[in-house]
Short mmCIF file of C-alpha atoms and ligand atoms in Angstrom, two decimals:
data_model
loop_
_atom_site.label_atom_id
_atom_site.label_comp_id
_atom_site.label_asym_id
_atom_site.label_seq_id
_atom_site.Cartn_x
_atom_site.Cartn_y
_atom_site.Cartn_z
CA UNK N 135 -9.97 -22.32 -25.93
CA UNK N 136 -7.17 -23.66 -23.77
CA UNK N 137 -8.02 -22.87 -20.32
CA UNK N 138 -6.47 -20.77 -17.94
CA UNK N 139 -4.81 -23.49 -15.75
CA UNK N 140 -2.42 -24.99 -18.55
CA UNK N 141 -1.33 -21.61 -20.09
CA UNK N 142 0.04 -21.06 -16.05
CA UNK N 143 1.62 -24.10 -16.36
CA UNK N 144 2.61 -24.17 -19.63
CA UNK N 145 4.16 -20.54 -19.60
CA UNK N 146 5.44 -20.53 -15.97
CA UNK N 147 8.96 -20.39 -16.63
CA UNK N 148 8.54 -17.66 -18.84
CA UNK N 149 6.37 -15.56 -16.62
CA UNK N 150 9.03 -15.76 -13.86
CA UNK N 151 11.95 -14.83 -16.31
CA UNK N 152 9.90 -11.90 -16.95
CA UNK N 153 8.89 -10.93 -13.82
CA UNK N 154 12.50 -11.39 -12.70
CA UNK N 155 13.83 -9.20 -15.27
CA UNK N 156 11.34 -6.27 -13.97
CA UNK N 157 12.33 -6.75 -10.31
CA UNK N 158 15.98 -6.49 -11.41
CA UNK N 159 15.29 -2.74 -11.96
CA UNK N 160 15.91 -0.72 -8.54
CA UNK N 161 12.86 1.83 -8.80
CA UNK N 162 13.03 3.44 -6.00
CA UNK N 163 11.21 6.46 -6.18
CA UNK N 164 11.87 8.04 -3.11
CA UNK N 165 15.96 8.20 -3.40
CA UNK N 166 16.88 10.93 -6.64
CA UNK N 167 19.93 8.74 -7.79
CA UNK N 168 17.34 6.05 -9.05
CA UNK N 169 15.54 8.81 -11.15
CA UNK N 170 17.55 7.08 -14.69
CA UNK N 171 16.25 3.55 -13.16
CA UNK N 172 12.38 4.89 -12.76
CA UNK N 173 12.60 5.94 -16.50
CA UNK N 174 13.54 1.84 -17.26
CA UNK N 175 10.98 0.75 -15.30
CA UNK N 176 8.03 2.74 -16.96
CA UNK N 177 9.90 1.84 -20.23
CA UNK N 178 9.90 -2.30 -19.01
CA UNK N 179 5.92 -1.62 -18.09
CA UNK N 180 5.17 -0.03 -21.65
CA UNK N 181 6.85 -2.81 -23.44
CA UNK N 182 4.90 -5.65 -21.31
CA UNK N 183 1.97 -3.74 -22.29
CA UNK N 184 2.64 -3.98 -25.78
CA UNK N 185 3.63 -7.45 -25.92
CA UNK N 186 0.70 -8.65 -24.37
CA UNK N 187 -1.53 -7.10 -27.32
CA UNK N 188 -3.00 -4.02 -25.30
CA UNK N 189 -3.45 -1.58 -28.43
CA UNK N 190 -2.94 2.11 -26.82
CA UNK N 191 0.20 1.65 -25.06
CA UNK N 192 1.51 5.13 -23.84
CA UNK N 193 4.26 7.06 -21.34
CA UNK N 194 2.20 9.89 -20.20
CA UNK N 195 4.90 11.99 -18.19
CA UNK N 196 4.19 13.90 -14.81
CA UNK N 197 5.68 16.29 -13.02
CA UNK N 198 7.10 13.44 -11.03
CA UNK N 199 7.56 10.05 -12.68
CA UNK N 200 5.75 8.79 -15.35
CA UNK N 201 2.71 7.33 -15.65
CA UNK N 202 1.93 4.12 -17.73
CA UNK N 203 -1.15 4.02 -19.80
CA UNK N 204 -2.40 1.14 -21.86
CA UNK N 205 -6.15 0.15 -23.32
CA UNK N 206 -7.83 -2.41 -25.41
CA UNK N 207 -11.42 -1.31 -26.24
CA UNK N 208 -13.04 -4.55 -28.12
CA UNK N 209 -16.42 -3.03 -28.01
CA UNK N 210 -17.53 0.53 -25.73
CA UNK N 211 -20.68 -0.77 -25.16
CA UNK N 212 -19.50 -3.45 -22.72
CA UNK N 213 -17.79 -2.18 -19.29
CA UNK N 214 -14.47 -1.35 -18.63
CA UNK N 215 -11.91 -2.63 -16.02
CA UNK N 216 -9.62 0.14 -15.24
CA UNK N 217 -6.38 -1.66 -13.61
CA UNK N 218 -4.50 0.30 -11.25
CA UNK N 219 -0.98 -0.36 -9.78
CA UNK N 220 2.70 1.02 -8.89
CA UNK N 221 6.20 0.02 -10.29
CA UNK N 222 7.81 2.13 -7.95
CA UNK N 223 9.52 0.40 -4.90
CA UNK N 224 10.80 1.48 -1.37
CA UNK N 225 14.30 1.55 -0.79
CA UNK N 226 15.79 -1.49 0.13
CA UNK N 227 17.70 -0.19 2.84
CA UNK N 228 19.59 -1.75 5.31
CA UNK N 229 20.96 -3.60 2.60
CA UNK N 230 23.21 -5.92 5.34
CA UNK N 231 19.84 -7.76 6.32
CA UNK N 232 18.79 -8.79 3.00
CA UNK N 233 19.94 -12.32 2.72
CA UNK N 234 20.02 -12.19 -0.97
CA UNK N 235 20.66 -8.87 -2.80
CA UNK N 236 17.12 -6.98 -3.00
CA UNK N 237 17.76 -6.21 -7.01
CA UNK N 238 18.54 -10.22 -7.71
CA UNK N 239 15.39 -11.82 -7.05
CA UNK N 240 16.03 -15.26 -6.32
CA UNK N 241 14.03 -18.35 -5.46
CA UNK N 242 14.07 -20.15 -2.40
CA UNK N 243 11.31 -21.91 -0.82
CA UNK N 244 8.91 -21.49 -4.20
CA UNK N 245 9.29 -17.46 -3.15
CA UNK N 246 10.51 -15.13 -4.91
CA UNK N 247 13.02 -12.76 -3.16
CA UNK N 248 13.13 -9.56 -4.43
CA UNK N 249 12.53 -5.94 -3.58
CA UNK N 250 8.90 -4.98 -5.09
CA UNK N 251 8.23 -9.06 -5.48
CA UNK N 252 4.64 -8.51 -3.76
CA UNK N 253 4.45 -4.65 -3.35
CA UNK N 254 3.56 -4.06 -5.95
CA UNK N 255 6.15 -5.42 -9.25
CA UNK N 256 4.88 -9.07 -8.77
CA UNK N 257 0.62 -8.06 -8.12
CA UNK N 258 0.82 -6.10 -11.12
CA UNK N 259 2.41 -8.75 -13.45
CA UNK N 260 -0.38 -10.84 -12.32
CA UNK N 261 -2.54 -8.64 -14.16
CA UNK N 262 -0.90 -8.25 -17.22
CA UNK N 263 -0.11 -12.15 -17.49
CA UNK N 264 -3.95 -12.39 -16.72
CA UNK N 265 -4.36 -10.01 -19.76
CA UNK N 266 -2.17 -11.53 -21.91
CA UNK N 267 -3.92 -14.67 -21.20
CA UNK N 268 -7.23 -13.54 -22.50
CA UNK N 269 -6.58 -11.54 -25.54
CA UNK N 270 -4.41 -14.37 -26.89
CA UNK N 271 -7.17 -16.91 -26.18
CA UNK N 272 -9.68 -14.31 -27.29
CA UNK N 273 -11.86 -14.26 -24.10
CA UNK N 274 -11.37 -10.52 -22.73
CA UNK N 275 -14.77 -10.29 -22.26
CA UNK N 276 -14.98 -6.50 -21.92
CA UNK N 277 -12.72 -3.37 -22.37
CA UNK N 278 -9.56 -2.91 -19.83
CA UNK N 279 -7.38 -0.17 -19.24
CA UNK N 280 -4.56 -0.11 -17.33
CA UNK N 281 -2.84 2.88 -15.33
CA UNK N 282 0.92 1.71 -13.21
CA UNK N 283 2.03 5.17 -11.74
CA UNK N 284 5.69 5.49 -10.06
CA UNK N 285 4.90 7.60 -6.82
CA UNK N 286 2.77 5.22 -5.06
CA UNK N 287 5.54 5.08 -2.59
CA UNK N 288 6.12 8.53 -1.72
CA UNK N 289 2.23 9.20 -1.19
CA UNK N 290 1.14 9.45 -5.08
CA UNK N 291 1.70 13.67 -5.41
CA UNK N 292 1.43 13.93 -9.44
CA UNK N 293 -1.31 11.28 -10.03
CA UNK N 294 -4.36 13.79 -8.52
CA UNK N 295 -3.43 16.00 -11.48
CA UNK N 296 -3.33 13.47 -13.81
CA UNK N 297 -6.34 11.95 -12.99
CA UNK N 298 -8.54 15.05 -12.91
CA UNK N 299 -6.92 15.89 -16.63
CA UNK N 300 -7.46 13.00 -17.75
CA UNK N 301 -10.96 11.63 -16.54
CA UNK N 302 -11.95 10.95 -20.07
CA UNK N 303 -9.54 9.19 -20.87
CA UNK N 304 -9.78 7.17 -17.14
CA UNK N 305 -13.38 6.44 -17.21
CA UNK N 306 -14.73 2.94 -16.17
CA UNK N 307 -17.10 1.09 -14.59
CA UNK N 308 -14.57 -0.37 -12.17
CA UNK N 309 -11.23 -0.57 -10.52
CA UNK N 310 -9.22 -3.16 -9.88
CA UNK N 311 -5.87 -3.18 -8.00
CA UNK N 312 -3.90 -6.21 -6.37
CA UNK N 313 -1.77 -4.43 -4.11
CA UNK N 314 -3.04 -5.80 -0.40
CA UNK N 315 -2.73 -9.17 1.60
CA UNK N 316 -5.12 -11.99 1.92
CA UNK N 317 -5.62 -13.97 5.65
CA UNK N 318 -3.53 -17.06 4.38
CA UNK N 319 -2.94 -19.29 1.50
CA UNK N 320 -6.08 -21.82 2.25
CA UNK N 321 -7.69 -18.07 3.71
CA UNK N 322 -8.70 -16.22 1.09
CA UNK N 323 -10.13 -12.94 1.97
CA UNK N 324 -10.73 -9.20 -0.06
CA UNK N 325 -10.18 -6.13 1.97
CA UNK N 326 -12.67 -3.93 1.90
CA UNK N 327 -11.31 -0.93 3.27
CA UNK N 328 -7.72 1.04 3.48
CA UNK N 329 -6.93 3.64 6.41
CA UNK N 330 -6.26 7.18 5.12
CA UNK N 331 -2.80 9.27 5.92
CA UNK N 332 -1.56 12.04 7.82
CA UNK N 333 2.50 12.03 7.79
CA UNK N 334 4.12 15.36 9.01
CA UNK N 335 7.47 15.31 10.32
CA UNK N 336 8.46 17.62 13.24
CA UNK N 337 11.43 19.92 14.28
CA UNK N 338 12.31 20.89 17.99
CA UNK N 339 15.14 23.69 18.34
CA UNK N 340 17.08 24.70 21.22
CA UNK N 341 20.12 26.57 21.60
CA UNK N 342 21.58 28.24 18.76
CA UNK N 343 24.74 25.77 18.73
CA UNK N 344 25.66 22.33 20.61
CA UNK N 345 27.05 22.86 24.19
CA UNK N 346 28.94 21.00 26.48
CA UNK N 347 26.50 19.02 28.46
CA UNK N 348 28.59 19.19 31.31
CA UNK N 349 29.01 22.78 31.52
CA UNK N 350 24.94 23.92 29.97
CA UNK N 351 23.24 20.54 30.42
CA UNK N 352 20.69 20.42 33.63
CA UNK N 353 20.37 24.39 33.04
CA UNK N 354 18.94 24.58 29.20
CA UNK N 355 16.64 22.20 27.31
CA UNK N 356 17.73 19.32 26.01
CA UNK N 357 15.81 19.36 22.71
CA UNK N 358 15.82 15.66 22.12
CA UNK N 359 14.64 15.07 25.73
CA UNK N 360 11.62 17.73 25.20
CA UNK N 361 10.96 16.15 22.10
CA UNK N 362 10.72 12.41 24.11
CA UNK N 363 8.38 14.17 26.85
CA UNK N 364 6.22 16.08 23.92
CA UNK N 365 5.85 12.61 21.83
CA UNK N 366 5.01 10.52 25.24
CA UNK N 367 1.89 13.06 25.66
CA UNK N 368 0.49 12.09 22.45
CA UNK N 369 -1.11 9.06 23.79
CA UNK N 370 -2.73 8.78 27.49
CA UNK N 371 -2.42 5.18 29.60
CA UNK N 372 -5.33 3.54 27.59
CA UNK N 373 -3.49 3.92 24.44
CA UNK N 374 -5.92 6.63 22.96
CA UNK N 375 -4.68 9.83 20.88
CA UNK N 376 -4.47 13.16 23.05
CA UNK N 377 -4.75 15.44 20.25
CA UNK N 378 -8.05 17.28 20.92
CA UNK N 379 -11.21 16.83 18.88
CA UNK N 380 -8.91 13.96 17.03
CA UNK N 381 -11.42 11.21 17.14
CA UNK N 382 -14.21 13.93 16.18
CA UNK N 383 -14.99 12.46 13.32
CA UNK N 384 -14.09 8.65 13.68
CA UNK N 385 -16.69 6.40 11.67
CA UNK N 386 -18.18 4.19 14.51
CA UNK N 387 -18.56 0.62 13.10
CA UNK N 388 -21.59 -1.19 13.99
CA UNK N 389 -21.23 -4.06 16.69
CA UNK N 390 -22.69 -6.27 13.47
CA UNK N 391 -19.90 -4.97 11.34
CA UNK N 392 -17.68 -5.75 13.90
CA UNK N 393 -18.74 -8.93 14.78
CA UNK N 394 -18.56 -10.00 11.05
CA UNK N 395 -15.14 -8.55 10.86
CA UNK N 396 -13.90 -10.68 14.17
CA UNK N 397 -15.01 -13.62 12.18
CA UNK N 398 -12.10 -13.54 9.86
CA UNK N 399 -9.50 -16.35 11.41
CA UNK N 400 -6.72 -14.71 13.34
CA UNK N 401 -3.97 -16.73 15.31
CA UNK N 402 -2.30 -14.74 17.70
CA UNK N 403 0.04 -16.64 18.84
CA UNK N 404 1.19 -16.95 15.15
CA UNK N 405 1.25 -13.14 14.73
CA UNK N 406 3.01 -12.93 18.39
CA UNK N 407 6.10 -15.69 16.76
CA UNK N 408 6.16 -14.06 13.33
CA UNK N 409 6.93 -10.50 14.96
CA UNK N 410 9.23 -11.99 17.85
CA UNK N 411 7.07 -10.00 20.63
CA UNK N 412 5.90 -11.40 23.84
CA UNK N 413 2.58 -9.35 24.07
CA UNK N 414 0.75 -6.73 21.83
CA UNK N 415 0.15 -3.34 22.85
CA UNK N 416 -2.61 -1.09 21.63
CA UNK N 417 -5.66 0.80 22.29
CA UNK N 418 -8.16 -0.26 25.15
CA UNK N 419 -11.26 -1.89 24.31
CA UNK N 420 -10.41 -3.18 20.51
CA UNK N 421 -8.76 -6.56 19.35
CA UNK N 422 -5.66 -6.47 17.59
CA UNK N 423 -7.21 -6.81 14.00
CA UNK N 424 -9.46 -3.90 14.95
CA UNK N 425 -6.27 -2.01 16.33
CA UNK N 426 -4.89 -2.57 13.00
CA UNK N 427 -7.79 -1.57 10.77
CA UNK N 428 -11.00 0.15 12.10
CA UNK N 429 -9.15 2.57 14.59
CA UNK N 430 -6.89 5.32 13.90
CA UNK N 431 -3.21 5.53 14.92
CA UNK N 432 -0.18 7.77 15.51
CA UNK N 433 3.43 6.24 14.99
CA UNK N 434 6.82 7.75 15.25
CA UNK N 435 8.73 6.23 12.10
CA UNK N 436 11.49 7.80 12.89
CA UNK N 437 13.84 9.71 15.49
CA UNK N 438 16.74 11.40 15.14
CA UNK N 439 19.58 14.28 16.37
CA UNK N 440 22.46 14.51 18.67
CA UNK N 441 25.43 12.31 18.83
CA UNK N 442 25.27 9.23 17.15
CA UNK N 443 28.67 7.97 16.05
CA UNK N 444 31.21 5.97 17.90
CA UNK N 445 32.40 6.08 21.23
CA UNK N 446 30.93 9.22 23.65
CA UNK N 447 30.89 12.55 23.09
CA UNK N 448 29.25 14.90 26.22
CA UNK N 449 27.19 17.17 23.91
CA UNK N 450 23.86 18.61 24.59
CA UNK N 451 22.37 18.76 21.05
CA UNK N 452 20.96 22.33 19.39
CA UNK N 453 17.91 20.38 17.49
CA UNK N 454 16.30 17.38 17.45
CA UNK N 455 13.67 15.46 14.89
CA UNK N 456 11.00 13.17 14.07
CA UNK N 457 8.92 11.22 11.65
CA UNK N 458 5.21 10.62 12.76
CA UNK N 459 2.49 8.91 10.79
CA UNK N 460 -1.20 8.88 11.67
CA UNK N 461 -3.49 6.15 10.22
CA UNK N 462 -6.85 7.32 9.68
CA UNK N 463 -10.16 5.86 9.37
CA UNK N 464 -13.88 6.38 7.14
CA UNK N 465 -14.21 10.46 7.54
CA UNK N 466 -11.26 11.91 9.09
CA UNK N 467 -9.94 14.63 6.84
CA UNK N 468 -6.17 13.76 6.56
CA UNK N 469 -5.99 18.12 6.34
CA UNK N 470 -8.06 18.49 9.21
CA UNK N 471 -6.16 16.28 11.16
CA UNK N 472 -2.82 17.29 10.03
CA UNK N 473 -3.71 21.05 11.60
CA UNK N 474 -5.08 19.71 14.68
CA UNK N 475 -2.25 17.82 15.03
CA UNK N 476 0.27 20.89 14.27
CA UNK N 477 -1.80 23.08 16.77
CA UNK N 478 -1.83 20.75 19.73
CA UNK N 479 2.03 19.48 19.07
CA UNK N 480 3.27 23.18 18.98
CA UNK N 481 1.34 24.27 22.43
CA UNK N 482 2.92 21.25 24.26
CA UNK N 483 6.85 23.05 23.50
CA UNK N 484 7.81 24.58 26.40
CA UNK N 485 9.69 27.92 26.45
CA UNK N 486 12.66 26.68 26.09
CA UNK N 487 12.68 25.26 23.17
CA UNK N 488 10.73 26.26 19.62
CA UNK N 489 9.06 23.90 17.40
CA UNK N 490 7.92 23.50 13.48
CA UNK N 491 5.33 20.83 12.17
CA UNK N 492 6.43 20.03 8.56
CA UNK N 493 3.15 18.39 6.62
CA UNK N 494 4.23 15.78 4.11
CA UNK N 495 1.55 14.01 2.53
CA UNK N 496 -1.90 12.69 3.21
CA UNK N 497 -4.71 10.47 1.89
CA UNK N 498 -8.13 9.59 2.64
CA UNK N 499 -9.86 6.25 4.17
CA UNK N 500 -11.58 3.87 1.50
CA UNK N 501 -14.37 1.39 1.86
CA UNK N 502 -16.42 -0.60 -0.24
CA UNK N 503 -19.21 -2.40 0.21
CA UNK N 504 -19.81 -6.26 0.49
CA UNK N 505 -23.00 -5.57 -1.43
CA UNK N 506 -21.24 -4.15 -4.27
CA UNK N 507 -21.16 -5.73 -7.73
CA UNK N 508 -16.94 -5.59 -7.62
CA UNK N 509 -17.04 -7.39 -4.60
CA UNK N 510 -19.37 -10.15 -5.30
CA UNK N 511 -17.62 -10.66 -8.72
CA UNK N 512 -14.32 -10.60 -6.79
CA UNK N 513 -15.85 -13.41 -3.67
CA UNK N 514 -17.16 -15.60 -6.80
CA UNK N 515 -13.70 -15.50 -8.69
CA UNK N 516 -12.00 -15.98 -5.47
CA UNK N 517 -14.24 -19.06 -4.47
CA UNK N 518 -13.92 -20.76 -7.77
CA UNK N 519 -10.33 -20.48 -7.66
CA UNK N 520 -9.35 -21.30 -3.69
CA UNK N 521 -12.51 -23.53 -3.54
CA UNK N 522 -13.37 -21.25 -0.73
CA UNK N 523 -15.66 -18.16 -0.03
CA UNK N 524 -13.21 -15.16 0.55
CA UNK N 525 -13.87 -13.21 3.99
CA UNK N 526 -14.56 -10.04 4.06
CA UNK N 527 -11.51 -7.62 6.24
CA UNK N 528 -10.19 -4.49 6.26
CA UNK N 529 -6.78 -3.40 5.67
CA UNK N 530 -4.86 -1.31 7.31
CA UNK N 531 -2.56 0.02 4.61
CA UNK N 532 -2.95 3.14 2.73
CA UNK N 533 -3.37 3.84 -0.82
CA UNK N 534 -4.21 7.58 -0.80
CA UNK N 535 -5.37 7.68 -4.69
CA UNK N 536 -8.23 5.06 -3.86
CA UNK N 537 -10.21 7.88 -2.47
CA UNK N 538 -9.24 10.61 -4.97
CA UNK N 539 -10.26 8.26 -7.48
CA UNK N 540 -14.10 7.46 -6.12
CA UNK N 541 -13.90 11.71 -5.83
CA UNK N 542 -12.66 12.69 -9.36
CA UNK N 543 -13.81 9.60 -11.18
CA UNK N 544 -17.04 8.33 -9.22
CA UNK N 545 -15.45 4.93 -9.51
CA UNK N 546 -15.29 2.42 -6.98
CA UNK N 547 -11.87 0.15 -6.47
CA UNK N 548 -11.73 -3.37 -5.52
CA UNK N 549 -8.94 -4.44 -3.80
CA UNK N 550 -8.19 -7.88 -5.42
CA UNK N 551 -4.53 -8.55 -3.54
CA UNK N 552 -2.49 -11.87 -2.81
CA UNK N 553 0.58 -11.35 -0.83
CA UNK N 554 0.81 -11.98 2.87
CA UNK N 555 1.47 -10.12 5.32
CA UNK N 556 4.55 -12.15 5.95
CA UNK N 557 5.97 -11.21 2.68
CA UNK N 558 7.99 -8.20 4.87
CA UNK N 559 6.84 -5.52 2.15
CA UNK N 560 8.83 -2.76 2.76
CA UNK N 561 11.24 -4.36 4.87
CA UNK N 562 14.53 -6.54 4.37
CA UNK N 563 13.69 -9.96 2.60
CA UNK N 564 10.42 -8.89 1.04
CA UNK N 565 8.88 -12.16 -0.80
CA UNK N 566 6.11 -13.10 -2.74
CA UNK N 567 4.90 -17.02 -2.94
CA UNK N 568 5.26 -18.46 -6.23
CA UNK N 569 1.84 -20.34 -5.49
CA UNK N 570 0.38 -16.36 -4.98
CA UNK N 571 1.44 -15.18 -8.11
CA UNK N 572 0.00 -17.95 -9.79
CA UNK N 573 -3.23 -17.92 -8.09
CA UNK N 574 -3.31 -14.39 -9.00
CA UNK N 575 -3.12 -14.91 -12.30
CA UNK N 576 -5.81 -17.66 -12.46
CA UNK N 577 -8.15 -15.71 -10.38
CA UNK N 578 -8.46 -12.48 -12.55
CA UNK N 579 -9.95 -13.97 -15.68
CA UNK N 580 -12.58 -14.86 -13.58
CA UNK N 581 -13.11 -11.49 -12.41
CA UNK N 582 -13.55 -10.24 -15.60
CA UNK N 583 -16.03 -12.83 -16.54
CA UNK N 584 -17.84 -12.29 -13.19
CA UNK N 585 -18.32 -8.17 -13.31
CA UNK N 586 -19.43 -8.65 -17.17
CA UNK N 587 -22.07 -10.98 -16.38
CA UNK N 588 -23.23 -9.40 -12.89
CA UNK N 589 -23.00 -5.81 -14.89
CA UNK N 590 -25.15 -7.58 -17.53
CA UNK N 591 -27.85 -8.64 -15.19
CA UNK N 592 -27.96 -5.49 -13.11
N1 LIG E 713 0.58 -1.78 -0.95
C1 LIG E 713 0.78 -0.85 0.10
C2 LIG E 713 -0.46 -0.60 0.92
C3 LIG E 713 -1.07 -1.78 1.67
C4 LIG E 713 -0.28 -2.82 2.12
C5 LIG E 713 -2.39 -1.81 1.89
C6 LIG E 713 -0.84 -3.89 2.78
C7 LIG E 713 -2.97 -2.86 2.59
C8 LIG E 713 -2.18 -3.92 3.02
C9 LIG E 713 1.26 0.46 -0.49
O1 LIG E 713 2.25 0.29 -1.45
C10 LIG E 713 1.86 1.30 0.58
O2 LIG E 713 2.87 0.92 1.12
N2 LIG E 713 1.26 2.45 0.85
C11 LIG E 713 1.82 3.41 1.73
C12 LIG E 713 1.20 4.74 1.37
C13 LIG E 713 2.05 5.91 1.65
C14 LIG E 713 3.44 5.85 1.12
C15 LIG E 713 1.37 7.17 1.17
C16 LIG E 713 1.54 3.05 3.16
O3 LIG E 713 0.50 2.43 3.48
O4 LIG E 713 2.40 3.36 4.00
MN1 LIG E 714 1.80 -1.15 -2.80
MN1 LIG E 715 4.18 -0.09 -0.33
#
């Protein structure tokens, strides 16, 4: 059996004229006029699934985009890898900043340049290189199915149904999904959590019109200033959330679980260059990685209303808007916190002005234990391949179905990534390291082999 080293390097070129060809496809799910391009994509998904030898390879459709199926069942009395992942992208806007276009992925600096080229077009042709890898050299050594959904981006709002239809059809003895960071390239490390998701975005009205803010403005609020003063109230000086009974039911991790987590290398100074900031900001009493991970959040993502074109005009707007997110940790109920949030937001309007909380959606914390099977088959695969033991961290992303799937399915995910968080997923110039990719696709087999034999000896 040829090992898994020289079919990378054998079929390199090849993988990354494939890979290209699927990043080449803009599908964004969140913008309508891609809808034709989203229909491609799960198309250019099915057909890698078929070429790689998977024998049920389906389009299962959604009420939303599709969702790609594909199984190989070699014997069902071994276990089953269910792989999960998402061909649909975030827009690429503002275009101007890419330095490349962000639908011709190009190479520079043995990184590939491309919108979706780490999150999440280039982690999940990992997988199915991985796959094709074994079932050509005959060493799957257990059953795989894989699930690539195209809403990941826009919170995942048809796969609940899907998955609760279809849990047959879904069942497994584990998940695996490369769509998270590791520490560094000679760091490896597994997440072992995600935060959960409350996103609402909010509406404050004024006046019935505009008005001349020379003739109204001192006399009638300014809806865009009382949404400034309303947002400013949401945190206090320490940096903590306002919101009442918010923190209620935070999951308070040991000072163990901490320390092992403040093991995990972190170079400020590094992060403090990469972002161009002089200092960090955050809440009192945590470190930035635990800022970032183990404690909830509340962002604005977005502001908007008034005058914004060129030149001045005196105008005292009629409405004003935002976008807020808020990250949330091990049992906080993204519902829960979503009304709590709409009830303490609407009290702080004053008179002159009325306000409406708009829920979008929402997703629930993850975590897995170190202890598990998934993650010790994961730290071995991960140590044979870096020549290093992976740490142990927890991410700060969200993937809402992570939690709906240990719900509906009673299976556990691991969270097998290898971007960076460098690679500026989601923003302009989003990359993924050729040397990532390829590790990726080395390090899976042995995840496979791993899980079997732990499974085996359980
Ligand atoms: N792959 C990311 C999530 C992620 C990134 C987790 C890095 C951990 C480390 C995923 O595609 C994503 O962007 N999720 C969204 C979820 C939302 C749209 C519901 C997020 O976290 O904002
Ligand atoms: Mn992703
Ligand atoms: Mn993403």
């Amino acid at each position: 059996m040829q090992n898994i080293q020289s079919y990378i390097s054998e079929n390199k070129n090849r993988f990354l004229d494939e890979l290209f060809q699927l990043l080449r496809i803009p599908s964004i799910s969140a913008d309508p006029a891609y809808k034709e391009n989203m229909a491609q994509m799960a198309e250019a998904i099915k057909n890698q699934c078929t070429q790689i030898g998977m024998d049920t390879v389906e389009i299962c459709p959604t009420a939303g985009f599709p969702v790609v199926f594909a199984q190989k069942i070699i014997d069902p009395k071994l276990p089953t890898i269910l792989v999960y992942g998402h061909y649909d992208v975030q827009p690429a806007t503002p275009l101007d900043l890419w330095i490349t276009p962000p639908f011709e992925p190009t190479l520079r600096d043995e990184k590939i340049y491309a919108r979706g080229s780490c999150d999440d077009k280039g982690q999940v042709f990992m997988h199915l290189k991985a796959l094709e890898y074994m079932i050509s050299s005959h060493s799957l050594p257990c059953n795989v199915k894989v699930l690539i959904e195209g809403e990941e981006e826009v919170g995942s709002d048809n796969l609940p149904i899907f998955v609760k239809n279809n849990t047959k059809k879904l069942s497994a003895d584990i998940i695996l999904i490369s769509d998270t960071a590791i520490i560094a390239n000679d760091i490896p490390s597994i997440d072992c959590g995600l935060r959960g998701l409350s996103y609402v975005e909010v509406e404050v009205t004024g006046p019935s019109r505009d008005l001349h803010s020379g003739v109204y403005g001192g006399a009638v609020a300014n809806p865009i200033n009382i949404l400034c003063d309303m947002i400013s109230k949401l945190h206090d000086k320490n940096r903590k959330i306002t919101i009442p009974h918010f923190y209620d039911e935070v999951e308070l991790v040991s000072i163990s679980e901490r320390k092992l987590l403040s093991e995990a290398p972190f170079d400020i100074e590094n992060y403090k260059n990469d972002l161009s900031i002089q200092d960090v900001m955050g809440e009192t009493g945590y470190s930035t990685t635990e800022r970032a991970s183990i404690r909830p959040t509340l962002d604005v993502n977005g502001i908007w209303g008034g005058y914004i074109g060129q030149g001045a005009k005196t105008v005292l707007p009629s409405q004003a808007f935002a976008k807020i997110s808020m990250r949330l940790v091990p049992n906080q109920d993204s519902g829960t916190i979503t009304k709590l949030f709409q009830s303490y937001f609407e009290n702080l309007a004053p008179a002159g002005v009325s306000v409406k909380v708009k829920p979008h959606h929402g997703g629930e914390a993850y975590v897995l234990p170190i202890d598990s099977i998934g993650y010790l088959a994961a730290e071995k695969a991960m140590e044979i391949t870096f020549g290093k033991k992976p740490v142990p961290t927890r991410g700060g992303g969200s993937i809402p179905i992570v939690a709906l799937f240990e719900k509906e399915l009673k299976i556990k995910s691991i969270l097998l990534g290898f971007g960076l968080d460098t690679d500026a997923i989601h923003s302009p110039n989003e990359h993924y390291g050729i040397f990532n990719l390829l590790k990726g696709i080395e390090t899976i087999p042995y995840f496979y082999k791993n899980f079997v034999e732990m499974s085996n000896n359980k």
